[in-house]
Amino acid sequence: MTGLYVVLGVVALLVVFGISQYNKLVRLNVAVDEGFAQIEVQLQRRADLIPNLVETVKGYAAHEKSTFEAVINARNAAVAAPSAPESQAQANNALTGALRQLFALSEAYPDLKANQNFLALQEELTSTESRVAYARQFYNDSVLGYHNQLDTFPTILIAKLGTFAHREFFEAEDSAKIPPTVKF
């Protein structure tokens, strides 16, 4: 009879352990989803600022139509990008490059650089870029923690029983790190 209690106790402990590991995977998976949602919020905030910035610059550099069109097209592509880390990263890398060209225009127009509206929008966009970078870092840290938990024993056994799968990291392309060249 004592042996039966020991076996039932061991089984109960294994069930409790399995449930706790499953719940931990669920929490980590939700943290990844929440991290990506924060990236989307910040990217939408950035996309909402861009039309005002473009309109401000247009008044000073009306003949730079191709730059404005590139920024607007990149913004629209970023807003319409599918809600997946890889597609969001590609679209927003293109937008970052277009914005660099827009800010490079301000160097050629001293009156624009002194415009308070432009300076305020530029500061707001810079602040948003910092928030995007933080949100990306949080998301990637969440994915890393989730992957580490997912791939360790004995959690890997529970993960195989559930619907847990690896998630994509949010990575910037190397081309987004190269400063653009602007010709006048």
PDB file of C-alpha atoms in Angstrom:
ATOM      1  CA  MET A   1       0.000   0.000   0.000  1.00  0.00           C
ATOM      2  CA  THR A   2       2.856   2.388   0.810  1.00  0.00           C
ATOM      3  CA  GLY A   3       4.395   1.638  -2.582  1.00  0.00           C
ATOM      4  CA  LEU A   4       1.149   2.707  -4.278  1.00  0.00           C
ATOM      5  CA  TYR A   5       1.230   6.026  -2.414  1.00  0.00           C
ATOM      6  CA  VAL A   6       4.829   6.593  -3.470  1.00  0.00           C
ATOM      7  CA  VAL A   7       3.989   5.876  -7.118  1.00  0.00           C
ATOM      8  CA  LEU A   8       0.902   8.139  -6.973  1.00  0.00           C
ATOM      9  CA  GLY A   9       3.016  10.861  -5.299  1.00  0.00           C
ATOM     10  CA  VAL A  10       5.686  10.642  -8.014  1.00  0.00           C
ATOM     11  CA  VAL A  11       3.040  10.721 -10.753  1.00  0.00           C
ATOM     12  CA  ALA A  12       1.366  13.719  -9.085  1.00  0.00           C
ATOM     13  CA  LEU A  13       4.715  15.546  -8.886  1.00  0.00           C
ATOM     14  CA  LEU A  14       5.417  14.819 -12.555  1.00  0.00           C
ATOM     15  CA  VAL A  15       1.979  16.117 -13.552  1.00  0.00           C
ATOM     16  CA  VAL A  16       2.439  19.294 -11.470  1.00  0.00           C
ATOM     17  CA  PHE A  17       5.918  19.782 -12.946  1.00  0.00           C
ATOM     18  CA  GLY A  18       4.603  19.253 -16.488  1.00  0.00           C
ATOM     19  CA  ILE A  19       1.785  21.737 -15.938  1.00  0.00           C
ATOM     20  CA  SER A  20       4.167  24.343 -14.520  1.00  0.00           C
ATOM     21  CA  GLN A  21       6.552  23.949 -17.485  1.00  0.00           C
ATOM     22  CA  TYR A  22       3.665  24.175 -19.948  1.00  0.00           C
ATOM     23  CA  ASN A  23       2.408  27.339 -18.239  1.00  0.00           C
ATOM     24  CA  LYS A  24       5.912  28.807 -18.346  1.00  0.00           C
ATOM     25  CA  LEU A  25       6.073  28.210 -22.101  1.00  0.00           C
ATOM     26  CA  VAL A  26       2.661  29.833 -22.511  1.00  0.00           C
ATOM     27  CA  ARG A  27       3.810  32.900 -20.515  1.00  0.00           C
ATOM     28  CA  LEU A  28       6.992  33.206 -22.574  1.00  0.00           C
ATOM     29  CA  ASN A  29       5.047  32.835 -25.822  1.00  0.00           C
ATOM     30  CA  VAL A  30       2.642  35.569 -24.714  1.00  0.00           C
ATOM     31  CA  ALA A  31       5.631  37.782 -23.803  1.00  0.00           C
ATOM     32  CA  VAL A  32       6.925  37.362 -27.362  1.00  0.00           C
ATOM     33  CA  ASP A  33       3.517  38.345 -28.755  1.00  0.00           C
ATOM     34  CA  GLU A  34       3.387  41.362 -26.447  1.00  0.00           C
ATOM     35  CA  GLY A  35       6.899  42.387 -27.478  1.00  0.00           C
ATOM     36  CA  PHE A  36       5.964  42.285 -31.152  1.00  0.00           C
ATOM     37  CA  ALA A  37       2.783  44.254 -30.446  1.00  0.00           C
ATOM     38  CA  GLN A  38       4.932  46.976 -28.867  1.00  0.00           C
ATOM     39  CA  ILE A  39       7.083  47.116 -31.993  1.00  0.00           C
ATOM     40  CA  GLU A  40       3.951  47.537 -34.091  1.00  0.00           C
ATOM     41  CA  VAL A  41       2.696  50.339 -31.835  1.00  0.00           C
ATOM     42  CA  GLN A  42       5.960  52.252 -32.149  1.00  0.00           C
ATOM     43  CA  LEU A  43       6.190  51.692 -35.896  1.00  0.00           C
ATOM     44  CA  GLN A  44       2.636  52.985 -36.310  1.00  0.00           C
ATOM     45  CA  ARG A  45       3.542  56.032 -34.208  1.00  0.00           C
ATOM     46  CA  ARG A  46       6.495  56.651 -36.519  1.00  0.00           C
ATOM     47  CA  ALA A  47       4.327  56.192 -39.608  1.00  0.00           C
ATOM     48  CA  ASP A  48       1.821  58.710 -38.245  1.00  0.00           C
ATOM     49  CA  LEU A  49       4.541  61.357 -37.826  1.00  0.00           C
ATOM     50  CA  ILE A  50       5.924  61.058 -41.344  1.00  0.00           C
ATOM     51  CA  PRO A  51       3.173  62.870 -43.308  1.00  0.00           C
ATOM     52  CA  ASN A  52       3.570  65.953 -41.090  1.00  0.00           C
ATOM     53  CA  LEU A  53       7.321  65.863 -41.523  1.00  0.00           C
ATOM     54  CA  VAL A  54       7.049  65.546 -45.298  1.00  0.00           C
ATOM     55  CA  GLU A  55       4.587  68.452 -45.505  1.00  0.00           C
ATOM     56  CA  THR A  56       6.912  70.634 -43.449  1.00  0.00           C
ATOM     57  CA  VAL A  57       9.884  69.860 -45.670  1.00  0.00           C
ATOM     58  CA  LYS A  58       7.859  70.281 -48.886  1.00  0.00           C
ATOM     59  CA  GLY A  59       7.472  73.988 -48.217  1.00  0.00           C
ATOM     60  CA  TYR A  60      11.236  74.461 -48.301  1.00  0.00           C
ATOM     61  CA  ALA A  61      12.297  71.948 -50.915  1.00  0.00           C
ATOM     62  CA  ALA A  62       9.446  71.688 -53.386  1.00  0.00           C
ATOM     63  CA  HIS A  63      11.682  70.490 -56.226  1.00  0.00           C
ATOM     64  CA  GLU A  64      12.768  67.370 -54.261  1.00  0.00           C
ATOM     65  CA  LYS A  65       9.652  65.486 -55.340  1.00  0.00           C
ATOM     66  CA  SER A  66      11.371  62.099 -55.789  1.00  0.00           C
ATOM     67  CA  THR A  67      12.582  62.121 -52.179  1.00  0.00           C
ATOM     68  CA  PHE A  68       9.081  62.917 -50.891  1.00  0.00           C
ATOM     69  CA  GLU A  69       7.558  60.204 -53.025  1.00  0.00           C
ATOM     70  CA  ALA A  70      10.137  57.690 -51.802  1.00  0.00           C
ATOM     71  CA  VAL A  71       9.328  58.539 -48.174  1.00  0.00           C
ATOM     72  CA  ILE A  72       5.566  58.352 -48.701  1.00  0.00           C
ATOM     73  CA  ASN A  73       5.818  55.087 -50.662  1.00  0.00           C
ATOM     74  CA  ALA A  74       8.080  53.567 -48.008  1.00  0.00           C
ATOM     75  CA  ARG A  75       5.693  54.731 -45.270  1.00  0.00           C
ATOM     76  CA  ASN A  76       2.687  53.232 -47.044  1.00  0.00           C
ATOM     77  CA  ALA A  77       4.555  49.963 -47.590  1.00  0.00           C
ATOM     78  CA  ALA A  78       5.517  49.872 -43.897  1.00  0.00           C
ATOM     79  CA  VAL A  79       1.930  50.460 -42.795  1.00  0.00           C
ATOM     80  CA  ALA A  80       0.625  47.794 -45.185  1.00  0.00           C
ATOM     81  CA  ALA A  81       3.323  45.212 -44.381  1.00  0.00           C
ATOM     82  CA  PRO A  82       2.063  41.882 -43.035  1.00  0.00           C
ATOM     83  CA  SER A  83       2.194  41.491 -39.270  1.00  0.00           C
ATOM     84  CA  ALA A  84       5.246  39.237 -39.166  1.00  0.00           C
ATOM     85  CA  PRO A  85       8.707  40.143 -37.883  1.00  0.00           C
ATOM     86  CA  GLU A  86      10.506  39.542 -41.189  1.00  0.00           C
ATOM     87  CA  SER A  87       8.061  41.558 -43.346  1.00  0.00           C
ATOM     88  CA  GLN A  88       7.827  44.349 -40.787  1.00  0.00           C
ATOM     89  CA  ALA A  89      11.623  44.527 -40.555  1.00  0.00           C
ATOM     90  CA  GLN A  90      12.067  44.721 -44.344  1.00  0.00           C
ATOM     91  CA  ALA A  91       9.412  47.397 -44.800  1.00  0.00           C
ATOM     92  CA  ASN A  92      10.709  49.498 -41.940  1.00  0.00           C
ATOM     93  CA  ASN A  93      14.318  49.188 -43.082  1.00  0.00           C
ATOM     94  CA  ALA A  94      13.214  50.726 -46.393  1.00  0.00           C
ATOM     95  CA  LEU A  95      11.389  53.476 -44.517  1.00  0.00           C
ATOM     96  CA  THR A  96      14.450  54.215 -42.401  1.00  0.00           C
ATOM     97  CA  GLY A  97      16.535  54.634 -45.554  1.00  0.00           C
ATOM     98  CA  ALA A  98      13.965  56.992 -47.083  1.00  0.00           C
ATOM     99  CA  LEU A  99      13.839  59.047 -43.900  1.00  0.00           C
ATOM    100  CA  ARG A 100      17.620  59.379 -43.925  1.00  0.00           C
ATOM    101  CA  GLN A 101      17.366  60.928 -47.376  1.00  0.00           C
ATOM    102  CA  LEU A 102      14.681  63.329 -46.142  1.00  0.00           C
ATOM    103  CA  PHE A 103      16.826  64.425 -43.208  1.00  0.00           C
ATOM    104  CA  ALA A 104      19.796  64.814 -45.529  1.00  0.00           C
ATOM    105  CA  LEU A 105      17.743  67.412 -47.417  1.00  0.00           C
ATOM    106  CA  SER A 106      17.619  69.569 -44.300  1.00  0.00           C
ATOM    107  CA  GLU A 107      21.385  70.020 -44.566  1.00  0.00           C
ATOM    108  CA  ALA A 108      20.919  71.749 -47.915  1.00  0.00           C
ATOM    109  CA  TYR A 109      18.211  74.115 -46.627  1.00  0.00           C
ATOM    110  CA  PRO A 110      19.360  76.228 -43.639  1.00  0.00           C
ATOM    111  CA  ASP A 111      15.896  77.803 -43.256  1.00  0.00           C
ATOM    112  CA  LEU A 112      14.412  74.334 -42.878  1.00  0.00           C
ATOM    113  CA  LYS A 113      16.960  73.388 -40.232  1.00  0.00           C
ATOM    114  CA  ALA A 114      15.862  76.459 -38.240  1.00  0.00           C
ATOM    115  CA  ASN A 115      12.116  75.820 -38.640  1.00  0.00           C
ATOM    116  CA  GLN A 116      10.601  75.059 -35.223  1.00  0.00           C
ATOM    117  CA  ASN A 117       7.963  72.748 -36.644  1.00  0.00           C
ATOM    118  CA  PHE A 118      10.606  70.714 -38.477  1.00  0.00           C
ATOM    119  CA  LEU A 119      12.822  70.599 -35.393  1.00  0.00           C
ATOM    120  CA  ALA A 120       9.938  69.440 -33.201  1.00  0.00           C
ATOM    121  CA  LEU A 121       8.947  66.731 -35.686  1.00  0.00           C
ATOM    122  CA  GLN A 122      12.559  65.651 -36.072  1.00  0.00           C
ATOM    123  CA  GLU A 123      12.917  65.400 -32.275  1.00  0.00           C
ATOM    124  CA  GLU A 124       9.667  63.429 -32.005  1.00  0.00           C
ATOM    125  CA  LEU A 125      10.802  61.063 -34.746  1.00  0.00           C
ATOM    126  CA  THR A 126      14.177  60.606 -33.055  1.00  0.00           C
ATOM    127  CA  SER A 127      12.411  59.799 -29.791  1.00  0.00           C
ATOM    128  CA  THR A 128      10.178  57.326 -31.603  1.00  0.00           C
ATOM    129  CA  GLU A 129      13.207  55.677 -33.227  1.00  0.00           C
ATOM    130  CA  SER A 130      14.632  55.138 -29.739  1.00  0.00           C
ATOM    131  CA  ARG A 131      11.347  53.575 -28.662  1.00  0.00           C
ATOM    132  CA  VAL A 132      11.358  51.328 -31.721  1.00  0.00           C
ATOM    133  CA  ALA A 133      14.902  50.216 -30.925  1.00  0.00           C
ATOM    134  CA  TYR A 134      13.923  49.469 -27.324  1.00  0.00           C
ATOM    135  CA  ALA A 135      10.811  47.559 -28.434  1.00  0.00           C
ATOM    136  CA  ARG A 136      12.891  45.520 -30.901  1.00  0.00           C
ATOM    137  CA  GLN A 137      15.410  44.714 -28.186  1.00  0.00           C
ATOM    138  CA  PHE A 138      12.629  43.687 -25.777  1.00  0.00           C
ATOM    139  CA  TYR A 139      11.038  41.499 -28.447  1.00  0.00           C
ATOM    140  CA  ASN A 140      14.327  39.833 -29.387  1.00  0.00           C
ATOM    141  CA  ASP A 141      15.137  39.245 -25.705  1.00  0.00           C
ATOM    142  CA  SER A 142      11.699  37.669 -25.266  1.00  0.00           C
ATOM    143  CA  VAL A 143      12.244  35.437 -28.296  1.00  0.00           C
ATOM    144  CA  LEU A 144      15.668  34.414 -26.972  1.00  0.00           C
ATOM    145  CA  GLY A 145      14.248  33.518 -23.544  1.00  0.00           C
ATOM    146  CA  TYR A 146      11.418  31.605 -25.179  1.00  0.00           C
ATOM    147  CA  HIS A 147      13.830  29.693 -27.433  1.00  0.00           C
ATOM    148  CA  ASN A 148      16.127  28.899 -24.528  1.00  0.00           C
ATOM    149  CA  GLN A 149      13.229  27.494 -22.537  1.00  0.00           C
ATOM    150  CA  LEU A 150      11.808  25.697 -25.557  1.00  0.00           C
ATOM    151  CA  ASP A 151      15.081  23.920 -26.333  1.00  0.00           C
ATOM    152  CA  THR A 152      16.072  22.790 -22.839  1.00  0.00           C
ATOM    153  CA  PHE A 153      15.323  19.461 -21.247  1.00  0.00           C
ATOM    154  CA  PRO A 154      12.745  18.541 -19.903  1.00  0.00           C
ATOM    155  CA  THR A 155      10.709  21.454 -21.265  1.00  0.00           C
ATOM    156  CA  ILE A 156      11.395  20.326 -24.821  1.00  0.00           C
ATOM    157  CA  LEU A 157       9.296  17.217 -24.115  1.00  0.00           C
ATOM    158  CA  ILE A 158       6.335  19.333 -23.031  1.00  0.00           C
ATOM    159  CA  ALA A 159       6.837  21.709 -25.978  1.00  0.00           C
ATOM    160  CA  LYS A 160       6.607  18.775 -28.389  1.00  0.00           C
ATOM    161  CA  LEU A 161       3.247  17.832 -26.862  1.00  0.00           C
ATOM    162  CA  GLY A 162       1.925  21.393 -27.247  1.00  0.00           C
ATOM    163  CA  THR A 163       1.834  23.738 -30.205  1.00  0.00           C
ATOM    164  CA  PHE A 164       5.006  25.611 -29.351  1.00  0.00           C
ATOM    165  CA  ALA A 165       7.332  26.575 -32.192  1.00  0.00           C
ATOM    166  CA  HIS A 166      10.340  28.798 -32.645  1.00  0.00           C
ATOM    167  CA  ARG A 167       9.663  32.455 -33.412  1.00  0.00           C
ATOM    168  CA  GLU A 168      11.477  34.840 -35.747  1.00  0.00           C
ATOM    169  CA  PHE A 169      13.817  37.500 -34.427  1.00  0.00           C
ATOM    170  CA  PHE A 170      13.278  41.082 -35.578  1.00  0.00           C
ATOM    171  CA  GLU A 171      16.468  41.807 -37.497  1.00  0.00           C
ATOM    172  CA  ALA A 172      17.608  44.884 -39.368  1.00  0.00           C
ATOM    173  CA  GLU A 173      19.137  44.233 -42.755  1.00  0.00           C
ATOM    174  CA  ASP A 174      22.716  45.293 -43.379  1.00  0.00           C
ATOM    175  CA  SER A 175      21.522  47.679 -46.103  1.00  0.00           C
ATOM    176  CA  ALA A 176      19.603  49.681 -43.482  1.00  0.00           C
ATOM    177  CA  LYS A 177      22.868  50.376 -41.669  1.00  0.00           C
ATOM    178  CA  ILE A 178      24.506  52.069 -44.666  1.00  0.00           C
ATOM    179  CA  PRO A 179      23.927  55.830 -44.844  1.00  0.00           C
ATOM    180  CA  PRO A 180      22.213  56.979 -48.031  1.00  0.00           C
ATOM    181  CA  THR A 181      23.797  59.225 -50.608  1.00  0.00           C
ATOM    182  CA  VAL A 182      21.817  62.278 -51.602  1.00  0.00           C
ATOM    183  CA  LYS A 183      22.715  64.145 -54.797  1.00  0.00           C
ATOM    184  CA  PHE A 184      21.582  67.643 -55.615  1.00  0.00           C
TER     185      PHE A 184
END
